[in-house]
GROMACS .gro file of C-alpha atoms in nm:
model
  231
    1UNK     CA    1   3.267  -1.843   3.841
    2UNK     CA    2   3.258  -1.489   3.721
    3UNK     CA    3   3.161  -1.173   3.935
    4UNK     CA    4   2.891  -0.960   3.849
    5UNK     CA    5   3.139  -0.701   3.787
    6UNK     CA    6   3.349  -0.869   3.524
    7UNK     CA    7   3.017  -0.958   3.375
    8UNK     CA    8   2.900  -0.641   3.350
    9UNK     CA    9   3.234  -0.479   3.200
   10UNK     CA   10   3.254  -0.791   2.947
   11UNK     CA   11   2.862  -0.736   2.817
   12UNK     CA   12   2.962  -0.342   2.820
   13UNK     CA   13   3.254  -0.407   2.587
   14UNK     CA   14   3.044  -0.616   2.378
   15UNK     CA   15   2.841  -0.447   2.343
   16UNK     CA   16   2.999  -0.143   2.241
   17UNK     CA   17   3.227  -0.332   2.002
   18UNK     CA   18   2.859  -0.428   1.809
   19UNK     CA   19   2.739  -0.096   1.803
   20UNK     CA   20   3.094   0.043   1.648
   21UNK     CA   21   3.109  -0.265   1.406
   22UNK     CA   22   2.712  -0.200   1.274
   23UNK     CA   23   2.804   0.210   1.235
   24UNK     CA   24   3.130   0.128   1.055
   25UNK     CA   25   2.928  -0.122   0.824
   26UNK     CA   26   2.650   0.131   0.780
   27UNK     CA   27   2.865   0.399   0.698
   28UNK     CA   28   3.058   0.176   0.449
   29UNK     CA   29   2.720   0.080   0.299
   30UNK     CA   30   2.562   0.431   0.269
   31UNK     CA   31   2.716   0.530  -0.091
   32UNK     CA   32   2.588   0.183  -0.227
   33UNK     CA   33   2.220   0.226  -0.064
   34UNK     CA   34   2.203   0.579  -0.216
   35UNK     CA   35   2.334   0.468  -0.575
   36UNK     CA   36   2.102   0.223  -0.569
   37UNK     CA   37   1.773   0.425  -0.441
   38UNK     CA   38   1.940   0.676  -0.770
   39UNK     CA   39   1.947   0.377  -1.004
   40UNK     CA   40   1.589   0.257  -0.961
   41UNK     CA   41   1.449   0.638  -0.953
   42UNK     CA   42   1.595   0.653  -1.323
   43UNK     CA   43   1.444   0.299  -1.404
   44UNK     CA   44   1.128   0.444  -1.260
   45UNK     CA   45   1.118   0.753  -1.433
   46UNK     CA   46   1.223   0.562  -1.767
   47UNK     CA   47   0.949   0.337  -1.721
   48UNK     CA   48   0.690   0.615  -1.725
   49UNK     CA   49   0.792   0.688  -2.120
   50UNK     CA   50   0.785   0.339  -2.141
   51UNK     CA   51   1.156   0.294  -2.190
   52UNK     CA   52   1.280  -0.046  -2.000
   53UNK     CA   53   1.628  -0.004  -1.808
   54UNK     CA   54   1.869  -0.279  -1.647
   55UNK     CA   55   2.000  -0.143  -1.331
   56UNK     CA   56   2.329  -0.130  -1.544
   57UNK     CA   57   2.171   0.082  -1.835
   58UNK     CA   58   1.997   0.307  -1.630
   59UNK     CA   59   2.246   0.570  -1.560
   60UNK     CA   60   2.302   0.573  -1.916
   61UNK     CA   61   1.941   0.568  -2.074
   62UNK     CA   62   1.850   0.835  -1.784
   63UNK     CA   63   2.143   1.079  -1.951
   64UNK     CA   64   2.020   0.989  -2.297
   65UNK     CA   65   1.642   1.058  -2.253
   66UNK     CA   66   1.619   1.304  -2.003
   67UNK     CA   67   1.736   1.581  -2.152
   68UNK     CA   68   1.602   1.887  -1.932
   69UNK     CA   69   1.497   1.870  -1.552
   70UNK     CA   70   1.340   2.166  -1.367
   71UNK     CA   71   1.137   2.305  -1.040
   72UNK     CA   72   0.852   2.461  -1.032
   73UNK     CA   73   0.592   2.573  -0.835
   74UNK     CA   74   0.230   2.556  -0.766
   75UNK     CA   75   0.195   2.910  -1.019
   76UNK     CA   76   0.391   2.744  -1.250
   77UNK     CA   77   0.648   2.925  -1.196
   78UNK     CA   78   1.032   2.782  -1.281
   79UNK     CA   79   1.229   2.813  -0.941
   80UNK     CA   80   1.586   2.745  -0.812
   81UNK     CA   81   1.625   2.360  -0.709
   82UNK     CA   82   1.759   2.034  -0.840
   83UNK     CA   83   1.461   1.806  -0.963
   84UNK     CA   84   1.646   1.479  -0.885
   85UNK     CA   85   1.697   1.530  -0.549
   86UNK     CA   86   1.313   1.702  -0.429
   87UNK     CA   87   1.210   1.471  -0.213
   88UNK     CA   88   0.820   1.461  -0.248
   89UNK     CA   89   0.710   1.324   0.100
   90UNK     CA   90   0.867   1.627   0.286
   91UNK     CA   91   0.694   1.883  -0.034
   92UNK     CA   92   0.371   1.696   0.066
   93UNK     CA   93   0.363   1.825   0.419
   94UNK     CA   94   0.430   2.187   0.314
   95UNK     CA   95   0.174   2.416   0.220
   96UNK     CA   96   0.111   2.398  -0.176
   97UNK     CA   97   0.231   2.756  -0.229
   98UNK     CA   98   0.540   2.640  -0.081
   99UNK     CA   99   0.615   2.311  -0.266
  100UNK     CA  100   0.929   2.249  -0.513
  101UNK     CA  101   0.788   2.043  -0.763
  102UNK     CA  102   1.006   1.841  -1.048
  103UNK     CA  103   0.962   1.828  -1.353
  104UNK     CA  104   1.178   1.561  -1.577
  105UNK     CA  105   1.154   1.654  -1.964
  106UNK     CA  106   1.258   1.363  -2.215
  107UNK     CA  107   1.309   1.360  -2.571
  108UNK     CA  108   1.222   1.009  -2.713
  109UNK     CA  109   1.280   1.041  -3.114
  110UNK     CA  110   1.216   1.354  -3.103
  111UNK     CA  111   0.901   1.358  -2.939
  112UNK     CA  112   0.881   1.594  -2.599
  113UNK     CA  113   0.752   1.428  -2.288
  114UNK     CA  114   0.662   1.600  -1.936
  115UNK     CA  115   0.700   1.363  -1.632
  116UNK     CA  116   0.589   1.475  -1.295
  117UNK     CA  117   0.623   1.264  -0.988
  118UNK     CA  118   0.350   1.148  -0.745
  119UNK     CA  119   0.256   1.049  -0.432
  120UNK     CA  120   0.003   0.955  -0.223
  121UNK     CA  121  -0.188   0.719  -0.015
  122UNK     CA  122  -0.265   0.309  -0.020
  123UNK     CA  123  -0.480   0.113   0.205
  124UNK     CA  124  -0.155  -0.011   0.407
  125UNK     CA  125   0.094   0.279   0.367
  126UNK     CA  126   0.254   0.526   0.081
  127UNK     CA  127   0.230   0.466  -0.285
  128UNK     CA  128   0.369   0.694  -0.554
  129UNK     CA  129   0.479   0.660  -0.899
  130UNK     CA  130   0.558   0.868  -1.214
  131UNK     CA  131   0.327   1.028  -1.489
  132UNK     CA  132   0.427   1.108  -1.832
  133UNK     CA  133   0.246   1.358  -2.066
  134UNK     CA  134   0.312   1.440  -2.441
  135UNK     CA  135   0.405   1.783  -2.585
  136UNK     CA  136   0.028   1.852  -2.550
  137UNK     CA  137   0.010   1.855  -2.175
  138UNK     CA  138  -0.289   1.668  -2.205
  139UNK     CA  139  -0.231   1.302  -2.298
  140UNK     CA  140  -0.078   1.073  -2.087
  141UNK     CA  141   0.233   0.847  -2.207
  142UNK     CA  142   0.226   0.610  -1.921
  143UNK     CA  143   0.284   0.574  -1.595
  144UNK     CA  144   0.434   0.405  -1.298
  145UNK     CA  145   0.346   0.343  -1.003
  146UNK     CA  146   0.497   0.177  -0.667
  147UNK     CA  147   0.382   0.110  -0.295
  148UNK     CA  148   0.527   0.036   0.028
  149UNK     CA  149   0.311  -0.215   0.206
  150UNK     CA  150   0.026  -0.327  -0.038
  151UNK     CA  151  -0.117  -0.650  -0.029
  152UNK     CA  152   0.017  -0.876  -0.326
  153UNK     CA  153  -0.292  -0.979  -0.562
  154UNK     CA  154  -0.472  -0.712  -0.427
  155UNK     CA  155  -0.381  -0.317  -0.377
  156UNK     CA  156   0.020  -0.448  -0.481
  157UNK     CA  157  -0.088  -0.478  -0.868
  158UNK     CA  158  -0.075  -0.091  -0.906
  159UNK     CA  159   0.283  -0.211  -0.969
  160UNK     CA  160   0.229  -0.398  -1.279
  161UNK     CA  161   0.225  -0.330  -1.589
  162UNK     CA  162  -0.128  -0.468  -1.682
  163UNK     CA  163  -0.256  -0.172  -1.438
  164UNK     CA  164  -0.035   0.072  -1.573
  165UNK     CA  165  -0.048   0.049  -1.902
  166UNK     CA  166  -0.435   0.147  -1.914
  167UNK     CA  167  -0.306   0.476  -1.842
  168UNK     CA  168  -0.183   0.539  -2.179
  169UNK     CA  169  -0.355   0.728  -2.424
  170UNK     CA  170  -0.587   0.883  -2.175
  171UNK     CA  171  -0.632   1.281  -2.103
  172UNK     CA  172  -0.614   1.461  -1.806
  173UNK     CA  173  -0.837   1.783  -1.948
  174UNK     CA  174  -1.150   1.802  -2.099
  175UNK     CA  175  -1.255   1.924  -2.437
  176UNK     CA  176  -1.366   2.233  -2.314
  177UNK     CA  177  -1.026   2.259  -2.155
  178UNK     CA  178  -1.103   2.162  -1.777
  179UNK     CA  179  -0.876   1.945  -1.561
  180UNK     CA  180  -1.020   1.663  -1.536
  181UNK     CA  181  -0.743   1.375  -1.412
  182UNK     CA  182  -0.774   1.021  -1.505
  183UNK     CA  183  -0.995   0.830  -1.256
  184UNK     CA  184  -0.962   0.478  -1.132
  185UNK     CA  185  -1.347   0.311  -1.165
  186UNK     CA  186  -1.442   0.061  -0.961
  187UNK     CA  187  -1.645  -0.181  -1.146
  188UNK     CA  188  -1.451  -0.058  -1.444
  189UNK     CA  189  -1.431   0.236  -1.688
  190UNK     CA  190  -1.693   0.299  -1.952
  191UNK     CA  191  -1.531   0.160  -2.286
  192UNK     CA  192  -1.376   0.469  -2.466
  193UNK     CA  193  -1.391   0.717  -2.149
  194UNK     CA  194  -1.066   0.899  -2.186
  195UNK     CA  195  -1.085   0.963  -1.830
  196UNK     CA  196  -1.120   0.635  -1.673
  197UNK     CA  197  -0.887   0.314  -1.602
  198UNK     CA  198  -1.047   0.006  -1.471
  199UNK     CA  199  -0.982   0.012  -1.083
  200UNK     CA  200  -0.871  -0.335  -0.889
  201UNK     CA  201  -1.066  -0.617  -0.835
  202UNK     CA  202  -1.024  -0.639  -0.441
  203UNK     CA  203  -0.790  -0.304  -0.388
  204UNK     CA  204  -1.050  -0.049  -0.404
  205UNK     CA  205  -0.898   0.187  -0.099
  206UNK     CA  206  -0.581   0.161  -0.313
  207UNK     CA  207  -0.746   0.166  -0.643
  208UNK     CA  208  -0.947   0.534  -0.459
  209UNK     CA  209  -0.568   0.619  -0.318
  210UNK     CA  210  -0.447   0.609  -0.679
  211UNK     CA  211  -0.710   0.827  -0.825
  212UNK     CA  212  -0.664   1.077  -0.544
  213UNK     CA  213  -0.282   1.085  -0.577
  214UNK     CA  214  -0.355   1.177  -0.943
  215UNK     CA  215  -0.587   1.414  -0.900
  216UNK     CA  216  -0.375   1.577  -0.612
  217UNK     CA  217  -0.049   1.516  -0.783
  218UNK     CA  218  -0.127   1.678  -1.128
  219UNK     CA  219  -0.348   1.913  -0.988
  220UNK     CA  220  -0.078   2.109  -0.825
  221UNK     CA  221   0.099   2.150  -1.205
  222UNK     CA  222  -0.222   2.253  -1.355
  223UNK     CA  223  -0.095   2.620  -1.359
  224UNK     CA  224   0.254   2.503  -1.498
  225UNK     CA  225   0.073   2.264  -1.789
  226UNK     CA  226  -0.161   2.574  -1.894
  227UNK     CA  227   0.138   2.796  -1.882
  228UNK     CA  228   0.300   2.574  -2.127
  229UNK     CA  229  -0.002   2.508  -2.375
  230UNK     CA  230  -0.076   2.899  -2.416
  231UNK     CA  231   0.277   2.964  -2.531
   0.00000   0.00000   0.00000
């Protein structure tokens, strides 16, 4: 029969020994987690100009097609930063004339492409994704999109590629010139709107968070696309 004190001393002990094995193992993991969160932003970002990475290929592909990366800000305005590393959900909580924004430039056969990171809001928690525009600034390569907590079948298929690939081809100004961001349409788009992608059957909050994560998300560049396009 033990005494309460020995009891108490052994569950101590233990315990402590737990805690020091889980912070050795999470420091020991920590390089691999972050590679790996690197590895699938590249895949992501590739994906956006349509270019399909292994996790293996990706650090290559990422240095062959990326070939400029930037920060800018809300006047369009290049500023000191590292693109890669901006983390969006802390720019989000900052006052817009305070935001580093990314931009990742790629040169796919010698076409120019602009890709600008979003984020925004689902019906169950974050979603955010990359957008790819042409040397015009105004028509969209493709895009890709991701979520945290969406329902699969439902506000989850912003994720696939059936979704995402409606996005190509369409413009995100007018032909007078006017922003005017892709929308997601419930019920779905007019046939040949340029503006419009046909929303989810089931996710509207998610299909509306999309839209709104656009408009926000682009609308913060719209200085640094105009800046471009007049020179």
């Amino acid at each position: 029969m033990y005494s309460n004190k020995y009891i108490f001393i052994y569950s101590s002990v233990m315990v402590l020994i737990v805690a020091l094995l889980l912070s050795a193992a999470a420091m020991f993991l920590k390089p691999m987690q972050e590679r790996n969160m690197r590895i699938e932003k590249m895949q992501n970002i590739l994906a956006s100009i349509n270019i399909t990475a292994s996790r293996g290929e990706a650090e290559t592909l990422f240095d062959q097609y990326i070939v400029e990366t930037k920060v800018v800000n809300s006047k369009g305005e290049e500023i000191e930063g590292n693109a890669f590393n901006v983390n969006l959900q802390d720019e989000n909580r900052k006052a817009p004339e305070e935001r580093q924004l990314p931009v990742f430039i790629a040169d796919v056969d010698g076409d120019t492409y602009y890709i600008v990171p979003l984020r925004g809001n689902g019906l169950w928690g974050a979603i955010w994704g990359y957008f790819s525009l042409a040397s015009d600034l105004e028509t969209v390569v493709g895009a890709n999109f991701d979520h945290a907590s969406e329902t699969p079948g439902l506000g989850a298929e912003i994720s696939q590629r059936e979704f995402e690939n409606q996005f190509a081809g369409k413009r995100i100004f007018d032909e007078e010139g006017t922003f005017t961001p892709v929308t997601v349409v419930k019920g779905g788009a007019p046939e040949g709107d340029p503006h419009g992608v046909d929303a989810i059957s089931g996710g509207t909050i998610t299909s509306n968070g999309v839209t709104n994560m656009i408009r926000d998300g682009l609308g913060i560049y719209e200085s640094y696309f105009l800046k471009l396009k007049s020179l």
